[in-house]
Amino acid sequence: MCKLSIIVPTIRTHLLEDLYQSFCDSCNKHSFEVIFVGPFDIPESVLNKENVTYIKDYGQPTRAAQLGLIETSGELTCWVTDDCFCYSEMLSETIDLYNKECITTDIVGMRFFENPDHYNFIKSGQSKERN
């Protein structure tokens, strides 16, 4: 059993290599698995990872998330979008916080960027002022 199961309903398969790498950077202290669910085949470079499962399904995202949840083996579970990007060490820090401060019935929300524009913004390393 791994520490974290990450469920990803997906149609944007061209983003999955970078998304998977962001999981590796974000969950660098704990074991994790990723369950991708969607209608399109995912890149072989991602599919061949030992901790990746792919479920081909033509349903909507909520259904995909439920199908992914059935396949999880992790102690903890999170659900993200396929166009997100996780902060470096964010998943590990969240798991550490959960282990230190929470009981099994607690829920902890994790932040991530969603949307390709945010994704490219983070990868570029540029800063941006917010209004």
Short mmCIF file of N, CA and C in Angstrom, two decimals:
data_model
loop_
_atom_site.label_atom_id
_atom_site.label_comp_id
_atom_site.label_asym_id
_atom_site.label_seq_id
_atom_site.Cartn_x
_atom_site.Cartn_y
_atom_site.Cartn_z
N MET A 1 0.85 -1.18 0.00
CA MET A 1 0.00 0.00 0.00
C MET A 1 0.90 1.25 0.00
N CYS A 2 0.54 2.23 -0.80
CA CYS A 2 1.28 3.49 -0.85
C CYS A 2 0.63 4.49 0.11
N LYS A 3 1.29 5.60 0.31
CA LYS A 3 0.77 6.63 1.21
C LYS A 3 -0.35 7.44 0.56
N LEU A 4 -0.20 7.79 -0.75
CA LEU A 4 -1.15 8.69 -1.39
C LEU A 4 -1.59 8.15 -2.74
N SER A 5 -2.88 8.14 -2.97
CA SER A 5 -3.45 7.83 -4.28
C SER A 5 -3.95 9.14 -4.88
N ILE A 6 -3.51 9.43 -6.11
CA ILE A 6 -3.90 10.64 -6.81
C ILE A 6 -4.79 10.24 -7.99
N ILE A 7 -6.03 10.72 -8.00
CA ILE A 7 -6.98 10.39 -9.05
C ILE A 7 -7.04 11.55 -10.02
N VAL A 8 -6.91 11.23 -11.33
CA VAL A 8 -6.89 12.28 -12.35
C VAL A 8 -7.84 11.92 -13.50
N PRO A 9 -9.07 12.45 -13.50
CA PRO A 9 -9.88 12.35 -14.71
C PRO A 9 -9.17 13.14 -15.82
N THR A 10 -9.07 12.57 -17.03
CA THR A 10 -8.25 13.24 -18.03
C THR A 10 -8.80 13.16 -19.44
N ILE A 11 -8.68 14.28 -20.15
CA ILE A 11 -8.87 14.32 -21.60
C ILE A 11 -7.68 15.01 -22.26
N ARG A 12 -6.88 15.72 -21.48
CA ARG A 12 -5.74 16.48 -22.01
C ARG A 12 -4.45 15.67 -21.84
N THR A 13 -4.33 14.60 -22.58
CA THR A 13 -3.22 13.68 -22.39
C THR A 13 -1.87 14.29 -22.71
N HIS A 14 -1.83 15.34 -23.51
CA HIS A 14 -0.55 15.99 -23.82
C HIS A 14 0.07 16.69 -22.60
N LEU A 15 -0.69 16.86 -21.53
CA LEU A 15 -0.19 17.50 -20.32
C LEU A 15 0.30 16.50 -19.27
N LEU A 16 0.09 15.22 -19.48
CA LEU A 16 0.29 14.24 -18.42
C LEU A 16 1.75 13.98 -18.05
N GLU A 17 2.67 14.10 -18.99
CA GLU A 17 4.08 13.90 -18.63
C GLU A 17 4.53 14.95 -17.62
N ASP A 18 4.22 16.20 -17.89
CA ASP A 18 4.59 17.27 -16.95
C ASP A 18 3.81 17.17 -15.65
N LEU A 19 2.55 16.79 -15.74
CA LEU A 19 1.74 16.63 -14.54
C LEU A 19 2.34 15.55 -13.64
N TYR A 20 2.68 14.41 -14.24
CA TYR A 20 3.29 13.33 -13.46
C TYR A 20 4.58 13.81 -12.79
N GLN A 21 5.40 14.54 -13.52
CA GLN A 21 6.65 15.06 -12.94
C GLN A 21 6.36 16.00 -11.79
N SER A 22 5.30 16.79 -11.89
CA SER A 22 4.96 17.69 -10.77
C SER A 22 4.55 16.87 -9.54
N PHE A 23 3.91 15.72 -9.74
CA PHE A 23 3.60 14.84 -8.60
C PHE A 23 4.88 14.33 -7.96
N CYS A 24 5.85 13.94 -8.79
CA CYS A 24 7.13 13.44 -8.27
C CYS A 24 7.83 14.52 -7.44
N ASP A 25 7.82 15.75 -7.92
CA ASP A 25 8.45 16.86 -7.21
C ASP A 25 7.67 17.24 -5.96
N SER A 26 6.37 17.07 -6.00
CA SER A 26 5.51 17.49 -4.90
C SER A 26 5.39 16.45 -3.80
N CYS A 27 5.47 15.19 -4.18
CA CYS A 27 5.33 14.08 -3.20
C CYS A 27 6.67 13.35 -3.10
N ASN A 28 7.73 14.11 -2.86
CA ASN A 28 9.07 13.57 -2.90
C ASN A 28 9.48 12.79 -1.64
N LYS A 29 8.70 12.86 -0.58
CA LYS A 29 9.04 12.15 0.66
C LYS A 29 8.15 10.94 0.93
N HIS A 30 7.13 10.74 0.11
CA HIS A 30 6.16 9.67 0.37
C HIS A 30 5.87 8.89 -0.91
N SER A 31 5.45 7.66 -0.74
CA SER A 31 5.07 6.85 -1.90
C SER A 31 3.70 7.30 -2.40
N PHE A 32 3.51 7.21 -3.70
CA PHE A 32 2.22 7.60 -4.27
C PHE A 32 1.94 6.77 -5.51
N GLU A 33 0.66 6.74 -5.86
CA GLU A 33 0.21 6.15 -7.11
C GLU A 33 -0.68 7.16 -7.80
N VAL A 34 -0.77 7.04 -9.12
CA VAL A 34 -1.64 7.92 -9.90
C VAL A 34 -2.58 7.05 -10.70
N ILE A 35 -3.86 7.34 -10.63
CA ILE A 35 -4.87 6.64 -11.42
C ILE A 35 -5.46 7.65 -12.40
N PHE A 36 -5.12 7.49 -13.68
CA PHE A 36 -5.67 8.32 -14.75
C PHE A 36 -6.91 7.63 -15.30
N VAL A 37 -7.98 8.39 -15.51
CA VAL A 37 -9.21 7.84 -16.06
C VAL A 37 -9.70 8.76 -17.18
N GLY A 38 -9.86 8.20 -18.37
CA GLY A 38 -10.33 9.02 -19.47
C GLY A 38 -10.49 8.24 -20.76
N PRO A 39 -11.00 8.88 -21.80
CA PRO A 39 -11.30 8.20 -23.05
C PRO A 39 -10.12 8.04 -24.00
N PHE A 40 -9.04 8.81 -23.78
CA PHE A 40 -7.92 8.80 -24.72
C PHE A 40 -6.71 8.10 -24.09
N ASP A 41 -5.99 7.34 -24.90
CA ASP A 41 -4.79 6.67 -24.41
C ASP A 41 -3.79 7.69 -23.89
N ILE A 42 -3.13 7.36 -22.81
CA ILE A 42 -2.14 8.27 -22.22
C ILE A 42 -0.77 7.93 -22.79
N PRO A 43 0.18 8.88 -22.72
CA PRO A 43 1.51 8.65 -23.27
C PRO A 43 2.19 7.42 -22.65
N GLU A 44 2.87 6.66 -23.47
CA GLU A 44 3.58 5.46 -23.00
C GLU A 44 4.56 5.79 -21.89
N SER A 45 5.22 6.95 -21.99
CA SER A 45 6.20 7.35 -20.99
C SER A 45 5.58 7.48 -19.60
N VAL A 46 4.30 7.78 -19.54
CA VAL A 46 3.58 7.87 -18.26
C VAL A 46 2.99 6.51 -17.91
N LEU A 47 2.39 5.87 -18.88
CA LEU A 47 1.75 4.57 -18.66
C LEU A 47 2.74 3.53 -18.14
N ASN A 48 3.99 3.62 -18.55
CA ASN A 48 5.00 2.64 -18.15
C ASN A 48 5.56 2.85 -16.75
N LYS A 49 5.14 3.89 -16.07
CA LYS A 49 5.59 4.12 -14.69
C LYS A 49 4.97 3.06 -13.79
N GLU A 50 5.77 2.57 -12.85
CA GLU A 50 5.33 1.50 -11.95
C GLU A 50 4.13 1.90 -11.10
N ASN A 51 4.00 3.18 -10.79
CA ASN A 51 2.94 3.64 -9.90
C ASN A 51 1.77 4.30 -10.63
N VAL A 52 1.61 3.98 -11.92
CA VAL A 52 0.53 4.56 -12.73
C VAL A 52 -0.44 3.48 -13.17
N THR A 53 -1.72 3.79 -13.03
CA THR A 53 -2.80 2.94 -13.54
C THR A 53 -3.63 3.79 -14.50
N TYR A 54 -4.05 3.20 -15.60
CA TYR A 54 -4.90 3.91 -16.55
C TYR A 54 -6.19 3.12 -16.74
N ILE A 55 -7.31 3.80 -16.61
CA ILE A 55 -8.63 3.22 -16.84
C ILE A 55 -9.26 3.95 -18.01
N LYS A 56 -9.56 3.22 -19.06
CA LYS A 56 -10.22 3.84 -20.22
C LYS A 56 -11.72 3.89 -19.94
N ASP A 57 -12.27 5.11 -19.98
CA ASP A 57 -13.69 5.29 -19.72
C ASP A 57 -14.17 6.53 -20.46
N TYR A 58 -15.39 6.48 -20.93
CA TYR A 58 -15.96 7.57 -21.72
C TYR A 58 -16.97 8.41 -20.94
N GLY A 59 -17.01 8.25 -19.62
CA GLY A 59 -17.95 9.02 -18.80
C GLY A 59 -17.44 10.41 -18.48
N GLN A 60 -18.23 11.17 -17.76
CA GLN A 60 -17.88 12.52 -17.37
C GLN A 60 -16.91 12.50 -16.17
N PRO A 61 -16.30 13.64 -15.83
CA PRO A 61 -15.25 13.67 -14.80
C PRO A 61 -15.65 13.12 -13.43
N THR A 62 -16.87 13.36 -12.98
CA THR A 62 -17.28 12.83 -11.68
C THR A 62 -17.30 11.31 -11.71
N ARG A 63 -17.81 10.74 -12.77
CA ARG A 63 -17.79 9.28 -12.92
C ARG A 63 -16.35 8.77 -12.96
N ALA A 64 -15.48 9.47 -13.70
CA ALA A 64 -14.08 9.08 -13.78
C ALA A 64 -13.43 9.08 -12.40
N ALA A 65 -13.72 10.10 -11.62
CA ALA A 65 -13.17 10.17 -10.26
C ALA A 65 -13.63 8.98 -9.42
N GLN A 66 -14.90 8.62 -9.55
CA GLN A 66 -15.43 7.49 -8.79
C GLN A 66 -14.78 6.17 -9.22
N LEU A 67 -14.60 5.99 -10.53
CA LEU A 67 -13.94 4.78 -11.02
C LEU A 67 -12.49 4.73 -10.53
N GLY A 68 -11.83 5.87 -10.52
CA GLY A 68 -10.47 5.93 -10.00
C GLY A 68 -10.42 5.61 -8.52
N LEU A 69 -11.37 6.11 -7.76
CA LEU A 69 -11.41 5.88 -6.32
C LEU A 69 -11.52 4.38 -6.00
N ILE A 70 -12.28 3.67 -6.79
CA ILE A 70 -12.44 2.22 -6.58
C ILE A 70 -11.08 1.52 -6.68
N GLU A 71 -10.19 2.03 -7.51
CA GLU A 71 -8.90 1.37 -7.75
C GLU A 71 -7.78 1.81 -6.82
N THR A 72 -8.03 2.75 -5.94
CA THR A 72 -6.94 3.26 -5.09
C THR A 72 -6.47 2.23 -4.08
N SER A 73 -5.19 2.34 -3.74
CA SER A 73 -4.63 1.50 -2.69
C SER A 73 -3.96 2.34 -1.61
N GLY A 74 -3.99 3.65 -1.75
CA GLY A 74 -3.30 4.53 -0.82
C GLY A 74 -4.04 4.72 0.50
N GLU A 75 -3.26 5.08 1.49
CA GLU A 75 -3.83 5.40 2.80
C GLU A 75 -4.63 6.71 2.70
N LEU A 76 -4.16 7.64 1.88
CA LEU A 76 -4.82 8.92 1.65
C LEU A 76 -5.14 9.05 0.17
N THR A 77 -6.11 9.89 -0.15
CA THR A 77 -6.53 10.06 -1.54
C THR A 77 -6.72 11.54 -1.84
N CYS A 78 -6.33 11.94 -3.06
CA CYS A 78 -6.67 13.28 -3.52
C CYS A 78 -7.11 13.20 -4.98
N TRP A 79 -7.85 14.19 -5.40
CA TRP A 79 -8.41 14.26 -6.75
C TRP A 79 -7.98 15.58 -7.33
N VAL A 80 -7.38 15.55 -8.53
CA VAL A 80 -6.94 16.78 -9.20
C VAL A 80 -7.41 16.77 -10.65
N THR A 81 -7.28 17.91 -11.30
CA THR A 81 -7.62 18.01 -12.72
C THR A 81 -6.38 17.73 -13.56
N ASP A 82 -6.61 17.38 -14.82
CA ASP A 82 -5.47 17.03 -15.68
C ASP A 82 -4.70 18.24 -16.19
N ASP A 83 -5.20 19.43 -15.95
CA ASP A 83 -4.46 20.63 -16.37
C ASP A 83 -3.93 21.40 -15.15
N CYS A 84 -3.65 20.66 -14.09
CA CYS A 84 -3.12 21.31 -12.89
C CYS A 84 -1.61 21.13 -12.81
N PHE A 85 -1.04 21.76 -11.84
CA PHE A 85 0.38 21.67 -11.55
C PHE A 85 0.51 21.75 -10.04
N CYS A 86 1.15 20.79 -9.42
CA CYS A 86 1.32 20.79 -7.96
C CYS A 86 2.61 21.51 -7.57
N TYR A 87 2.53 22.30 -6.53
CA TYR A 87 3.71 22.98 -6.00
C TYR A 87 4.76 21.96 -5.58
N SER A 88 6.02 22.34 -5.67
CA SER A 88 7.11 21.50 -5.21
C SER A 88 6.94 21.21 -3.71
N GLU A 89 7.05 19.96 -3.33
CA GLU A 89 6.94 19.47 -1.96
C GLU A 89 5.59 19.67 -1.30
N MET A 90 4.61 20.22 -2.01
CA MET A 90 3.30 20.51 -1.43
C MET A 90 2.59 19.25 -0.94
N LEU A 91 2.59 18.21 -1.75
CA LEU A 91 1.91 16.98 -1.33
C LEU A 91 2.59 16.37 -0.11
N SER A 92 3.92 16.33 -0.11
CA SER A 92 4.65 15.80 1.05
C SER A 92 4.39 16.61 2.31
N GLU A 93 4.41 17.93 2.18
CA GLU A 93 4.16 18.78 3.35
C GLU A 93 2.73 18.62 3.86
N THR A 94 1.80 18.44 2.97
CA THR A 94 0.41 18.23 3.38
C THR A 94 0.25 16.90 4.09
N ILE A 95 0.89 15.87 3.58
CA ILE A 95 0.85 14.56 4.25
C ILE A 95 1.49 14.66 5.63
N ASP A 96 2.62 15.34 5.73
CA ASP A 96 3.28 15.51 7.03
C ASP A 96 2.38 16.26 8.01
N LEU A 97 1.71 17.31 7.53
CA LEU A 97 0.77 18.05 8.37
C LEU A 97 -0.37 17.15 8.83
N TYR A 98 -0.91 16.39 7.91
CA TYR A 98 -2.00 15.46 8.25
C TYR A 98 -1.53 14.47 9.32
N ASN A 99 -0.36 13.88 9.13
CA ASN A 99 0.16 12.90 10.09
C ASN A 99 0.38 13.50 11.47
N LYS A 100 0.76 14.76 11.52
CA LYS A 100 1.07 15.42 12.79
C LYS A 100 -0.17 15.95 13.49
N GLU A 101 -1.12 16.51 12.74
CA GLU A 101 -2.20 17.28 13.34
C GLU A 101 -3.59 16.65 13.27
N CYS A 102 -3.76 15.61 12.46
CA CYS A 102 -5.11 15.15 12.16
C CYS A 102 -5.40 13.75 12.69
N ILE A 103 -6.68 13.45 12.74
CA ILE A 103 -7.14 12.09 13.01
C ILE A 103 -7.73 11.53 11.71
N THR A 104 -8.03 10.26 11.67
CA THR A 104 -8.42 9.61 10.41
C THR A 104 -9.68 10.16 9.78
N THR A 105 -10.53 10.84 10.54
CA THR A 105 -11.76 11.38 9.96
C THR A 105 -11.61 12.81 9.45
N ASP A 106 -10.43 13.40 9.60
CA ASP A 106 -10.18 14.77 9.12
C ASP A 106 -9.96 14.79 7.61
N ILE A 107 -10.24 15.95 7.03
CA ILE A 107 -10.01 16.19 5.61
C ILE A 107 -9.08 17.39 5.49
N VAL A 108 -8.07 17.27 4.63
CA VAL A 108 -7.14 18.37 4.39
C VAL A 108 -7.20 18.71 2.91
N GLY A 109 -7.42 19.98 2.59
CA GLY A 109 -7.43 20.42 1.20
C GLY A 109 -6.04 20.83 0.76
N MET A 110 -5.70 20.53 -0.48
CA MET A 110 -4.39 20.87 -1.01
C MET A 110 -4.54 21.85 -2.16
N ARG A 111 -3.62 22.80 -2.25
CA ARG A 111 -3.66 23.79 -3.32
C ARG A 111 -2.89 23.30 -4.53
N PHE A 112 -3.39 23.68 -5.69
CA PHE A 112 -2.68 23.44 -6.94
C PHE A 112 -3.15 24.47 -7.94
N PHE A 113 -2.33 24.70 -8.95
CA PHE A 113 -2.74 25.59 -10.03
C PHE A 113 -3.55 24.79 -11.03
N GLU A 114 -4.64 25.36 -11.51
CA GLU A 114 -5.46 24.73 -12.52
C GLU A 114 -5.58 25.68 -13.70
N ASN A 115 -5.39 25.18 -14.89
CA ASN A 115 -5.49 25.95 -16.11
C ASN A 115 -4.12 26.01 -16.78
N PRO A 116 -4.05 25.76 -18.07
CA PRO A 116 -2.75 25.78 -18.76
C PRO A 116 -2.01 27.10 -18.63
N ASP A 117 -2.70 28.23 -18.55
CA ASP A 117 -2.02 29.51 -18.40
C ASP A 117 -1.27 29.58 -17.07
N HIS A 118 -1.90 29.13 -16.00
CA HIS A 118 -1.22 29.09 -14.70
C HIS A 118 -0.07 28.10 -14.74
N TYR A 119 -0.30 26.99 -15.38
CA TYR A 119 0.71 25.94 -15.49
C TYR A 119 1.97 26.48 -16.17
N ASN A 120 1.82 27.15 -17.31
CA ASN A 120 2.95 27.72 -18.03
C ASN A 120 3.60 28.84 -17.24
N PHE A 121 2.81 29.59 -16.50
CA PHE A 121 3.32 30.66 -15.66
C PHE A 121 4.27 30.11 -14.60
N ILE A 122 3.89 29.04 -13.93
CA ILE A 122 4.72 28.43 -12.89
C ILE A 122 5.99 27.85 -13.50
N LYS A 123 5.86 27.15 -14.63
CA LYS A 123 7.03 26.54 -15.26
C LYS A 123 8.04 27.60 -15.70
N SER A 124 7.57 28.77 -16.08
CA SER A 124 8.47 29.81 -16.56
C SER A 124 9.24 30.47 -15.42
N GLY A 125 8.75 30.35 -14.19
CA GLY A 125 9.42 30.95 -13.03
C GLY A 125 9.20 32.45 -12.91
N GLN A 126 8.30 33.01 -13.69
CA GLN A 126 8.03 34.44 -13.65
C GLN A 126 7.12 34.76 -12.48
N SER A 127 7.26 35.96 -11.97
CA SER A 127 6.33 36.39 -10.91
C SER A 127 5.27 37.28 -11.53
N LYS A 128 4.14 37.35 -10.86
CA LYS A 128 3.01 38.11 -11.38
C LYS A 128 2.29 38.77 -10.21
N GLU A 129 2.01 40.03 -10.32
CA GLU A 129 1.27 40.71 -9.27
C GLU A 129 -0.20 40.40 -9.39
N ARG A 130 -0.86 40.29 -8.25
CA ARG A 130 -2.29 40.04 -8.22
C ARG A 130 -3.02 41.30 -7.80
N ASN A 131 -4.15 41.54 -8.41
CA ASN A 131 -4.95 42.71 -8.04
C ASN A 131 -5.97 42.34 -7.00
#
